[in-house]
Amino acid sequence: MDLFGQMANYDYGEVHVARDQASSLRAIVAIHDTRLGPSLGGCRFLYYEKEEAGFVDALRLARGMTYKAALAGVEHGGGKSVLLKPRGHFDRSALFRAFGEFVEKLGGRYITAEDSGTGLEDMEVIRQVTKHVTGVGVDNGGSGDPSPFTALGVRRGIEACAKAKLGRVDLSGLHIVVQGIGHVGYYLCKELHDKGVSLTVADVDPLKAERAQREFGAKIVPLEHIFDEECDVIAPCALGSALNDETIPRLRCKIVAGAANNQLAEPRHGDALYQRGILYAPDYAINAGGLINVAQEVKGYDAEESRRRTMNIYDTILEIAERSVRAAAPTYRIADTMVEERLSKAAKGR
Ligand code: NAD
């Protein structure tokens, strides 16, 4: 593996690794940037065919966290940890305890949280040995499920897009298509229904789509037709890469604004949306509500403050949309530029 080459590709100065024979721990902690504050980001616990894939995942995801935190106004840098899941038998508590000890040794430069393959119980184990962990249970002063906050932020982002693109001050009467009615998609439908939006939905799990139909009067369409629906807004809330060579030419909407991470299959798809005159709300800018909520835990959890800060996603998305028009440039590039501006300002302020 070209370790330092990969670090250079992703613009890194610092990656930590730990191995513990007794618990089978093999952990990578990538700290991308600490100019705005200690790095914060989830802990993945997955099988990786090759160690290199886990290493690159940590690098890629931690850099994404730097961008998300900077735009959200959260005083944290980007970090991420990847634990290579052992193939044979292992003691889960012992492994997460050993990981917690590793996090503790980093002295607060990295704060961990839940991610794919980890849950509340793992965070509770980590918490026994370090305070540098978020996403613990509400009973222990934690912030609980981030999805309602993510959904609130997405709704605010859609409102900003509607203002910028359609000149609308509210969402009443708009037709919005939501792909994926999981944790965030469900709460988003609820937020939008409360604002008088008419909804169309699709989910691979028919029960989830039917719940949205029952509770919010949503129309259900087959999965393969979701990107053909004529509507004001499409909100991708399922998996990544929803916006690609196959889907973008089919879109019959004015705005794309949803919760999913990595919506653009490649950066050039952000250009394709711009050329089609579709306003795209950059994913990491609009879906930061969950991060804002979890970051609040570090200071002492306050749900009202989380909500207030999440509401501000409106201003961020509006600024991106307006600058995109002024600069005649796609929104994803404007968002990246705003991140660079904030990071270099923070660096100068030190
Ligand atoms: P989830 O797994 O609860 O929901 C995803 C839903 O999408 C599921 O109901 C699944 O059945 C459905 N789905 C999968 N493939 C589909 C397809 N091809 N067509 C239609 N539906 C499909 O996940 P979530 O927590 O709701 O997160 C949704 C997205 O938002 C993910 O990309 C996630 O990374 C991102 N995100 C979530 C949060 C959060 O707070 N949970 C925060 C930021 C970003």
Tab-separated table of C-alpha atoms and ligand atoms in Angstrom:
chain	number	residue	atom	x	y	z
A	1	MET	CA	0.000	0.000	0.000
A	2	ASP	CA	1.278	3.470	-0.921
A	3	LEU	CA	0.494	4.921	2.493
A	4	PHE	CA	1.996	8.364	2.107
A	5	GLY	CA	0.839	8.635	-1.499
A	6	GLN	CA	-2.749	8.089	-0.364
A	7	MET	CA	-2.304	10.617	2.437
A	8	ALA	CA	-1.017	13.137	-0.098
A	9	ASN	CA	-3.963	12.421	-2.444
A	10	TYR	CA	-6.404	13.303	0.310
A	11	ASP	CA	-4.280	16.156	1.708
A	12	TYR	CA	-3.451	14.629	5.093
A	13	GLY	CA	-0.876	15.265	7.750
A	14	GLU	CA	-2.038	12.809	10.369
A	15	VAL	CA	-3.383	9.254	10.436
A	16	HIS	CA	-3.174	6.969	13.493
A	17	VAL	CA	-3.329	3.199	13.559
A	18	ALA	CA	-3.662	0.789	16.470
A	19	ARG	CA	-3.580	-3.001	16.829
A	20	ASP	CA	-4.454	-4.977	19.916
A	21	GLN	CA	-3.826	-8.712	19.777
A	22	ALA	CA	-6.033	-9.642	22.730
A	23	SER	CA	-9.226	-8.014	21.418
A	24	SER	CA	-8.504	-8.354	17.659
A	25	LEU	CA	-8.653	-4.564	17.308
A	26	ARG	CA	-7.268	-3.171	14.066
A	27	ALA	CA	-8.172	0.499	13.948
A	28	ILE	CA	-7.422	3.485	11.747
A	29	VAL	CA	-8.160	7.033	12.883
A	30	ALA	CA	-7.873	9.687	10.174
A	31	ILE	CA	-7.656	13.272	11.393
A	32	HIS	CA	-8.085	15.512	8.393
A	33	ASP	CA	-8.188	19.018	9.801
A	34	THR	CA	-8.274	20.609	13.242
A	35	ARG	CA	-8.211	24.295	12.299
A	36	LEU	CA	-11.801	24.815	13.463
A	37	GLY	CA	-11.555	22.511	16.480
A	38	PRO	CA	-10.987	18.870	17.457
A	39	SER	CA	-11.833	16.390	14.738
A	40	LEU	CA	-15.236	14.722	14.994
A	41	GLY	CA	-16.613	11.837	12.980
A	42	GLY	CA	-18.135	8.394	13.134
A	43	CYS	CA	-16.582	4.998	13.706
A	44	ARG	CA	-17.140	2.392	10.958
A	45	PHE	CA	-17.007	-1.294	11.792
A	46	LEU	CA	-17.152	-3.281	8.567
A	47	TYR	CA	-15.500	-6.188	6.765
A	48	TYR	CA	-12.881	-5.009	4.306
A	49	GLU	CA	-11.414	-7.354	1.713
A	50	LYS	CA	-8.214	-5.325	1.739
A	51	GLU	CA	-6.781	-3.148	4.518
A	52	GLU	CA	-6.088	-0.449	1.962
A	53	ALA	CA	-9.821	-0.057	1.275
A	54	GLY	CA	-10.419	0.617	4.984
A	55	PHE	CA	-7.561	3.099	5.059
A	56	VAL	CA	-8.866	4.974	2.007
A	57	ASP	CA	-12.416	4.944	3.413
A	58	ALA	CA	-11.151	6.622	6.591
A	59	LEU	CA	-9.237	9.258	4.581
A	60	ARG	CA	-12.137	9.984	2.235
A	61	LEU	CA	-14.800	10.163	4.936
A	62	ALA	CA	-12.787	12.290	7.374
A	63	ARG	CA	-12.125	14.864	4.673
A	64	GLY	CA	-15.866	14.937	3.981
A	65	MET	CA	-16.457	15.649	7.664
A	66	THR	CA	-14.123	18.672	7.536
A	67	TYR	CA	-16.241	20.123	4.747
A	68	LYS	CA	-19.543	19.357	6.430
A	69	ALA	CA	-18.490	20.834	9.784
A	70	ALA	CA	-16.981	23.965	8.231
A	71	LEU	CA	-20.140	24.823	6.295
A	72	ALA	CA	-22.398	23.984	9.233
A	73	GLY	CA	-20.520	26.420	11.477
A	74	VAL	CA	-19.649	23.576	13.843
A	75	GLU	CA	-16.388	24.174	15.718
A	76	HIS	CA	-14.861	20.842	14.732
A	77	GLY	CA	-12.531	19.439	12.157
A	78	GLY	CA	-13.013	16.294	10.134
A	79	GLY	CA	-12.147	12.899	11.551
A	80	LYS	CA	-13.225	9.329	10.962
A	81	SER	CA	-12.279	5.926	12.270
A	82	VAL	CA	-12.425	2.576	10.553
A	83	LEU	CA	-12.226	-0.638	12.574
A	84	LEU	CA	-11.505	-3.666	10.410
A	85	LYS	CA	-14.116	-6.219	11.472
A	86	PRO	CA	-12.490	-9.543	12.404
A	87	ARG	CA	-13.581	-12.597	10.375
A	88	GLY	CA	-13.541	-15.104	13.225
A	89	HIS	CA	-14.961	-15.046	16.731
A	90	PHE	CA	-14.297	-11.899	18.791
A	91	ASP	CA	-15.510	-10.214	21.955
A	92	ARG	CA	-17.301	-7.058	20.817
A	93	SER	CA	-17.141	-5.296	24.191
A	94	ALA	CA	-13.418	-5.977	24.547
A	95	LEU	CA	-12.775	-4.678	21.035
A	96	PHE	CA	-14.688	-1.428	21.541
A	97	ARG	CA	-13.091	-0.978	24.936
A	98	ALA	CA	-9.659	-1.284	23.330
A	99	PHE	CA	-10.756	1.212	20.679
A	100	GLY	CA	-11.906	3.610	23.416
A	101	GLU	CA	-8.464	3.376	25.017
A	102	PHE	CA	-6.917	4.227	21.655
A	103	VAL	CA	-9.213	7.264	21.288
A	104	GLU	CA	-8.289	8.322	24.839
A	105	LYS	CA	-4.590	8.229	23.959
A	106	LEU	CA	-5.223	10.707	21.158
A	107	GLY	CA	-6.000	13.201	23.901
A	108	GLY	CA	-9.150	14.736	22.419
A	109	ARG	CA	-7.808	15.416	18.929
A	110	TYR	CA	-10.430	12.957	17.686
A	111	ILE	CA	-13.980	12.545	19.010
A	112	THR	CA	-15.812	9.443	17.862
A	113	ALA	CA	-19.491	8.701	17.136
A	114	GLU	CA	-21.768	6.061	15.571
A	115	ASP	CA	-21.448	5.156	11.903
A	116	SER	CA	-22.101	2.135	9.655
A	117	GLY	CA	-21.802	-1.031	11.713
A	118	THR	CA	-21.685	0.658	15.115
A	119	GLY	CA	-24.466	1.617	17.471
A	120	LEU	CA	-25.428	3.144	20.766
A	121	GLU	CA	-24.214	0.162	22.809
A	122	ASP	CA	-20.725	0.387	21.290
A	123	MET	CA	-20.585	4.094	22.135
A	124	GLU	CA	-21.560	3.279	25.721
A	125	VAL	CA	-18.640	0.809	25.946
A	126	ILE	CA	-16.243	3.434	24.553
A	127	ARG	CA	-17.572	5.960	27.042
A	128	GLN	CA	-16.376	3.766	29.927
A	129	VAL	CA	-12.765	4.559	29.018
A	130	THR	CA	-12.848	7.964	27.317
A	131	LYS	CA	-14.984	11.074	27.307
A	132	HIS	CA	-14.136	11.750	23.658
A	133	VAL	CA	-17.261	10.070	22.331
A	134	THR	CA	-20.679	11.340	21.209
A	135	GLY	CA	-23.903	9.614	20.243
A	136	VAL	CA	-24.399	8.074	23.655
A	137	GLY	CA	-27.926	7.458	24.958
A	138	VAL	CA	-30.280	10.256	25.955
A	139	ASP	CA	-30.233	8.854	29.512
A	140	ASN	CA	-26.498	9.589	29.681
A	141	GLY	CA	-26.785	13.170	28.446
A	142	GLY	CA	-26.545	12.119	24.804
A	143	SER	CA	-28.300	13.541	21.762
A	144	GLY	CA	-30.207	10.418	20.631
A	145	ASP	CA	-31.397	9.812	17.056
A	146	PRO	CA	-29.916	12.458	14.679
A	147	SER	CA	-32.446	11.793	11.877
A	148	PRO	CA	-35.127	14.326	12.919
A	149	PHE	CA	-32.453	17.050	12.960
A	150	THR	CA	-31.111	15.974	9.589
A	151	ALA	CA	-34.663	16.102	8.215
A	152	LEU	CA	-35.274	19.540	9.709
A	153	GLY	CA	-32.094	20.819	8.047
A	154	VAL	CA	-33.125	19.345	4.707
A	155	ARG	CA	-36.532	20.988	4.959
A	156	ARG	CA	-34.825	24.327	5.675
A	157	GLY	CA	-32.513	23.761	2.715
A	158	ILE	CA	-35.484	23.050	0.452
A	159	GLU	CA	-37.109	26.286	1.665
A	160	ALA	CA	-33.949	28.202	0.719
A	161	CYS	CA	-33.896	26.565	-2.723
A	162	ALA	CA	-37.579	27.395	-3.226
A	163	LYS	CA	-36.820	31.021	-2.399
A	164	ALA	CA	-33.802	31.211	-4.692
A	165	LYS	CA	-35.201	29.249	-7.634
A	166	LEU	CA	-38.953	29.783	-7.451
A	167	GLY	CA	-39.199	33.059	-5.515
A	168	ARG	CA	-41.339	31.297	-2.909
A	169	VAL	CA	-41.468	32.276	0.766
A	170	ASP	CA	-43.116	28.996	1.768
A	171	LEU	CA	-43.521	25.462	0.456
A	172	SER	CA	-47.305	25.311	0.459
A	173	GLY	CA	-48.714	23.638	-2.663
A	174	LEU	CA	-45.329	22.468	-3.998
A	175	HIS	CA	-44.922	18.902	-5.257
A	176	ILE	CA	-41.889	17.154	-3.747
A	177	VAL	CA	-40.617	13.676	-4.553
A	178	VAL	CA	-38.754	11.794	-1.812
A	179	GLN	CA	-36.611	8.772	-2.719
A	180	GLY	CA	-36.080	6.575	0.353
A	181	ILE	CA	-38.439	6.732	3.356
A	182	GLY	CA	-35.974	5.517	5.972
A	183	HIS	CA	-34.979	7.347	9.144
A	184	VAL	CA	-34.471	10.744	7.514
A	185	GLY	CA	-36.934	10.327	4.637
A	186	TYR	CA	-39.795	9.628	7.017
A	187	TYR	CA	-39.152	12.707	9.177
A	188	LEU	CA	-38.628	14.789	6.050
A	189	CYS	CA	-42.039	13.734	4.703
A	190	LYS	CA	-43.524	14.742	8.047
A	191	GLU	CA	-41.819	18.160	7.958
A	192	LEU	CA	-42.957	18.768	4.365
A	193	HIS	CA	-46.506	17.521	4.916
A	194	ASP	CA	-46.820	19.956	7.830
A	195	LYS	CA	-45.856	22.748	5.397
A	196	GLY	CA	-48.617	21.857	2.933
A	197	VAL	CA	-46.469	20.005	0.396
A	198	SER	CA	-47.918	17.299	-1.835
A	199	LEU	CA	-45.658	14.238	-1.731
A	200	THR	CA	-44.628	11.421	-4.048
A	201	VAL	CA	-42.451	8.653	-2.622
A	202	ALA	CA	-40.636	5.408	-3.455
A	203	ASP	CA	-38.817	2.916	-1.256
A	204	VAL	CA	-37.502	-0.591	-1.848
A	205	ASP	CA	-39.417	-1.520	1.277
A	206	PRO	CA	-43.120	-1.186	0.335
A	207	LEU	CA	-44.135	-0.910	4.004
A	208	LYS	CA	-42.140	2.309	4.383
A	209	ALA	CA	-43.702	3.882	1.291
A	210	GLU	CA	-47.161	2.779	2.462
A	211	ARG	CA	-46.595	4.420	5.833
A	212	ALA	CA	-45.941	7.744	4.073
A	213	GLN	CA	-49.086	7.197	2.006
A	214	ARG	CA	-51.150	6.468	5.109
A	215	GLU	CA	-49.805	9.249	7.313
A	216	PHE	CA	-49.094	12.013	4.790
A	217	GLY	CA	-51.270	11.175	1.796
A	218	ALA	CA	-48.174	10.542	-0.347
A	219	LYS	CA	-48.490	9.063	-3.841
A	220	ILE	CA	-46.339	5.956	-4.345
A	221	VAL	CA	-44.462	5.383	-7.598
A	222	PRO	CA	-42.370	2.372	-8.658
A	223	LEU	CA	-38.677	2.687	-7.800
A	224	GLU	CA	-37.574	2.879	-11.423
A	225	HIS	CA	-39.887	5.843	-12.161
A	226	ILE	CA	-38.960	8.080	-9.267
A	227	PHE	CA	-36.610	10.233	-11.362
A	228	ASP	CA	-39.192	10.651	-14.138
A	229	GLU	CA	-41.793	12.382	-11.950
A	230	GLU	CA	-42.649	15.939	-12.891
A	231	CYS	CA	-42.268	17.946	-9.678
A	232	ASP	CA	-40.756	21.036	-8.080
A	233	VAL	CA	-38.158	19.249	-5.929
A	234	ILE	CA	-36.560	15.805	-5.801
A	235	ALA	CA	-35.104	14.821	-2.435
A	236	PRO	CA	-32.732	11.815	-2.676
A	237	CYS	CA	-32.763	10.240	0.792
A	238	ALA	CA	-31.612	6.689	0.021
A	239	LEU	CA	-28.128	5.697	-1.118
A	240	GLY	CA	-25.268	7.614	-2.730
A	241	SER	CA	-24.719	8.279	-6.471
A	242	ALA	CA	-28.413	8.943	-7.191
A	243	LEU	CA	-27.376	11.716	-9.596
A	244	ASN	CA	-25.567	10.132	-12.510
A	245	ASP	CA	-25.442	9.839	-16.317
A	246	GLU	CA	-28.576	7.740	-16.360
A	247	THR	CA	-30.809	9.782	-13.993
A	248	ILE	CA	-29.875	13.426	-14.699
A	249	PRO	CA	-31.224	13.562	-18.292
A	250	ARG	CA	-34.561	12.167	-17.036
A	251	LEU	CA	-35.140	14.727	-14.280
A	252	ARG	CA	-38.255	16.889	-14.640
A	253	CYS	CA	-37.741	19.028	-11.531
A	254	LYS	CA	-36.330	22.480	-10.795
A	255	ILE	CA	-34.485	21.595	-7.587
A	256	VAL	CA	-32.588	18.590	-6.196
A	257	ALA	CA	-32.257	18.801	-2.415
A	258	GLY	CA	-32.102	15.740	-0.194
A	259	ALA	CA	-30.333	14.026	2.700
A	260	ALA	CA	-28.302	11.276	1.031
A	261	ASN	CA	-24.512	11.471	1.239
A	262	ASN	CA	-22.455	11.563	-1.961
A	263	GLN	CA	-25.426	12.212	-4.247
A	264	LEU	CA	-23.257	13.150	-7.228
A	265	ALA	CA	-21.819	9.963	-8.740
A	266	GLU	CA	-18.889	12.154	-9.841
A	267	PRO	CA	-18.238	15.885	-9.441
A	268	ARG	CA	-18.972	16.437	-13.152
A	269	HIS	CA	-22.607	15.508	-12.433
A	270	GLY	CA	-22.832	18.751	-10.462
A	271	ASP	CA	-21.891	20.520	-13.700
A	272	ALA	CA	-24.512	18.525	-15.613
A	273	LEU	CA	-27.254	19.633	-13.201
A	274	TYR	CA	-26.114	23.241	-13.472
A	275	GLN	CA	-26.176	23.064	-17.280
A	276	ARG	CA	-29.720	21.731	-17.141
A	277	GLY	CA	-30.746	24.711	-14.975
A	278	ILE	CA	-31.542	22.512	-11.980
A	279	LEU	CA	-30.604	23.967	-8.592
A	280	TYR	CA	-28.676	21.344	-6.613
A	281	ALA	CA	-28.285	21.786	-2.835
A	282	PRO	CA	-24.835	20.274	-2.097
A	283	ASP	CA	-25.395	17.181	0.043
A	284	TYR	CA	-22.897	17.916	2.778
A	285	ALA	CA	-24.324	21.435	3.200
A	286	ILE	CA	-27.977	20.456	3.433
A	287	ASN	CA	-27.656	17.226	5.464
A	288	ALA	CA	-25.586	18.637	8.345
A	289	GLY	CA	-28.423	18.722	10.920
A	290	GLY	CA	-27.408	15.373	12.430
A	291	LEU	CA	-23.801	16.514	12.784
A	292	ILE	CA	-24.899	19.805	14.351
A	293	ASN	CA	-26.950	17.834	16.862
A	294	VAL	CA	-24.200	15.380	17.767
A	295	ALA	CA	-21.604	18.172	18.047
A	296	GLN	CA	-23.852	19.838	20.596
A	297	GLU	CA	-23.209	16.861	22.871
A	298	VAL	CA	-19.554	17.822	23.245
A	299	LYS	CA	-20.554	21.104	24.901
A	300	GLY	CA	-23.383	19.692	27.010
A	301	TYR	CA	-26.462	18.659	25.102
A	302	ASP	CA	-29.153	21.255	24.439
A	303	ALA	CA	-31.843	20.196	21.946
A	304	GLU	CA	-33.148	23.746	21.513
A	305	GLU	CA	-29.695	25.012	20.561
A	306	SER	CA	-29.337	22.111	18.086
A	307	ARG	CA	-32.630	23.065	16.549
A	308	ARG	CA	-31.721	26.749	16.329
A	309	ARG	CA	-28.410	25.983	14.644
A	310	THR	CA	-29.991	23.486	12.266
A	311	MET	CA	-32.515	26.113	11.176
A	312	ASN	CA	-29.543	28.179	9.937
A	313	ILE	CA	-28.977	25.671	7.126
A	314	TYR	CA	-31.464	27.905	5.311
A	315	ASP	CA	-28.932	30.765	5.219
A	316	THR	CA	-26.094	28.526	4.070
A	317	ILE	CA	-28.068	27.047	1.180
A	318	LEU	CA	-29.435	30.454	0.167
A	319	GLU	CA	-25.915	31.890	0.112
A	320	ILE	CA	-24.684	28.975	-2.027
A	321	ALA	CA	-27.582	29.399	-4.469
A	322	GLU	CA	-27.122	33.166	-4.757
A	323	ARG	CA	-23.353	32.944	-5.192
A	324	SER	CA	-23.857	30.265	-7.833
A	325	VAL	CA	-25.964	32.717	-9.859
A	326	ARG	CA	-23.533	35.616	-9.359
A	327	ALA	CA	-20.439	33.559	-10.196
A	328	ALA	CA	-22.161	31.548	-12.976
A	329	ALA	CA	-20.763	28.398	-11.363
A	330	PRO	CA	-22.313	25.137	-10.128
A	331	THR	CA	-23.380	25.021	-6.505
A	332	TYR	CA	-21.066	22.150	-5.519
A	333	ARG	CA	-18.061	24.280	-6.470
A	334	ILE	CA	-19.417	27.292	-4.583
A	335	ALA	CA	-19.859	25.146	-1.458
A	336	ASP	CA	-16.256	23.906	-1.691
A	337	THR	CA	-15.056	27.494	-2.134
A	338	MET	CA	-16.990	28.592	0.959
A	339	VAL	CA	-15.341	25.789	2.966
A	340	GLU	CA	-11.865	26.850	1.822
A	341	GLU	CA	-12.672	30.459	2.758
A	342	ARG	CA	-13.770	29.445	6.248
A	343	LEU	CA	-10.787	27.183	6.844
A	344	SER	CA	-8.235	29.727	5.708
A	345	LYS	CA	-9.941	32.412	7.813
A	346	ALA	CA	-9.704	30.095	10.837
A	347	ALA	CA	-6.033	29.429	10.095
A	348	LYS	CA	-5.287	33.167	9.904
A	349	GLY	CA	-7.157	33.778	13.162
A	350	ARG	CA	-4.782	31.481	15.052
B	1	NAD	P1	-32.000	4.515	6.187
B	1	NAD	O1	-31.233	3.294	5.861
B	1	NAD	O2	-32.832	4.558	7.418
B	1	NAD	O3	-32.974	4.876	4.962
B	1	NAD	C1	-32.679	4.660	3.623
B	1	NAD	C2	-33.973	4.218	2.942
B	1	NAD	O4	-33.742	4.156	1.547
B	1	NAD	C3	-34.437	2.826	3.387
B	1	NAD	O5	-35.791	2.908	3.763
B	1	NAD	C4	-34.229	1.958	2.159
B	1	NAD	O6	-35.188	0.935	2.059
B	1	NAD	C5	-34.396	2.980	1.050
B	1	NAD	N1	-33.761	2.652	-0.219
B	1	NAD	C6	-32.594	2.030	-0.467
B	1	NAD	N2	-32.359	1.953	-1.785
B	1	NAD	C7	-33.399	2.551	-2.395
B	1	NAD	C8	-33.728	2.796	-3.746
B	1	NAD	N3	-32.954	2.420	-4.747
B	1	NAD	N4	-34.879	3.447	-4.003
B	1	NAD	C9	-35.692	3.854	-3.011
B	1	NAD	N5	-35.435	3.640	-1.710
B	1	NAD	C10	-34.298	3.000	-1.414
B	1	NAD	O7	-30.936	5.708	6.171
B	1	NAD	P2	-31.133	7.184	6.730
B	1	NAD	O8	-30.506	7.272	8.072
B	1	NAD	O9	-32.528	7.631	6.541
B	1	NAD	O10	-30.184	7.991	5.736
B	1	NAD	C11	-30.571	8.230	4.402
B	1	NAD	C12	-29.418	8.905	3.647
B	1	NAD	O11	-29.095	10.133	4.287
B	1	NAD	C13	-28.111	8.098	3.622
B	1	NAD	O12	-27.453	8.370	2.416
B	1	NAD	C14	-27.333	8.665	4.782
B	1	NAD	O13	-25.937	8.506	4.605
B	1	NAD	C15	-27.734	10.121	4.699
B	1	NAD	N6	-27.602	10.849	5.964
B	1	NAD	C16	-28.303	10.436	7.056
B	1	NAD	C17	-28.202	11.153	8.244
B	1	NAD	C18	-28.980	10.757	9.473
B	1	NAD	O14	-29.118	11.579	10.386
B	1	NAD	N7	-29.517	9.542	9.546
B	1	NAD	C19	-27.372	12.292	8.310
B	1	NAD	C20	-26.692	12.705	7.154
B	1	NAD	C21	-26.824	11.972	5.985
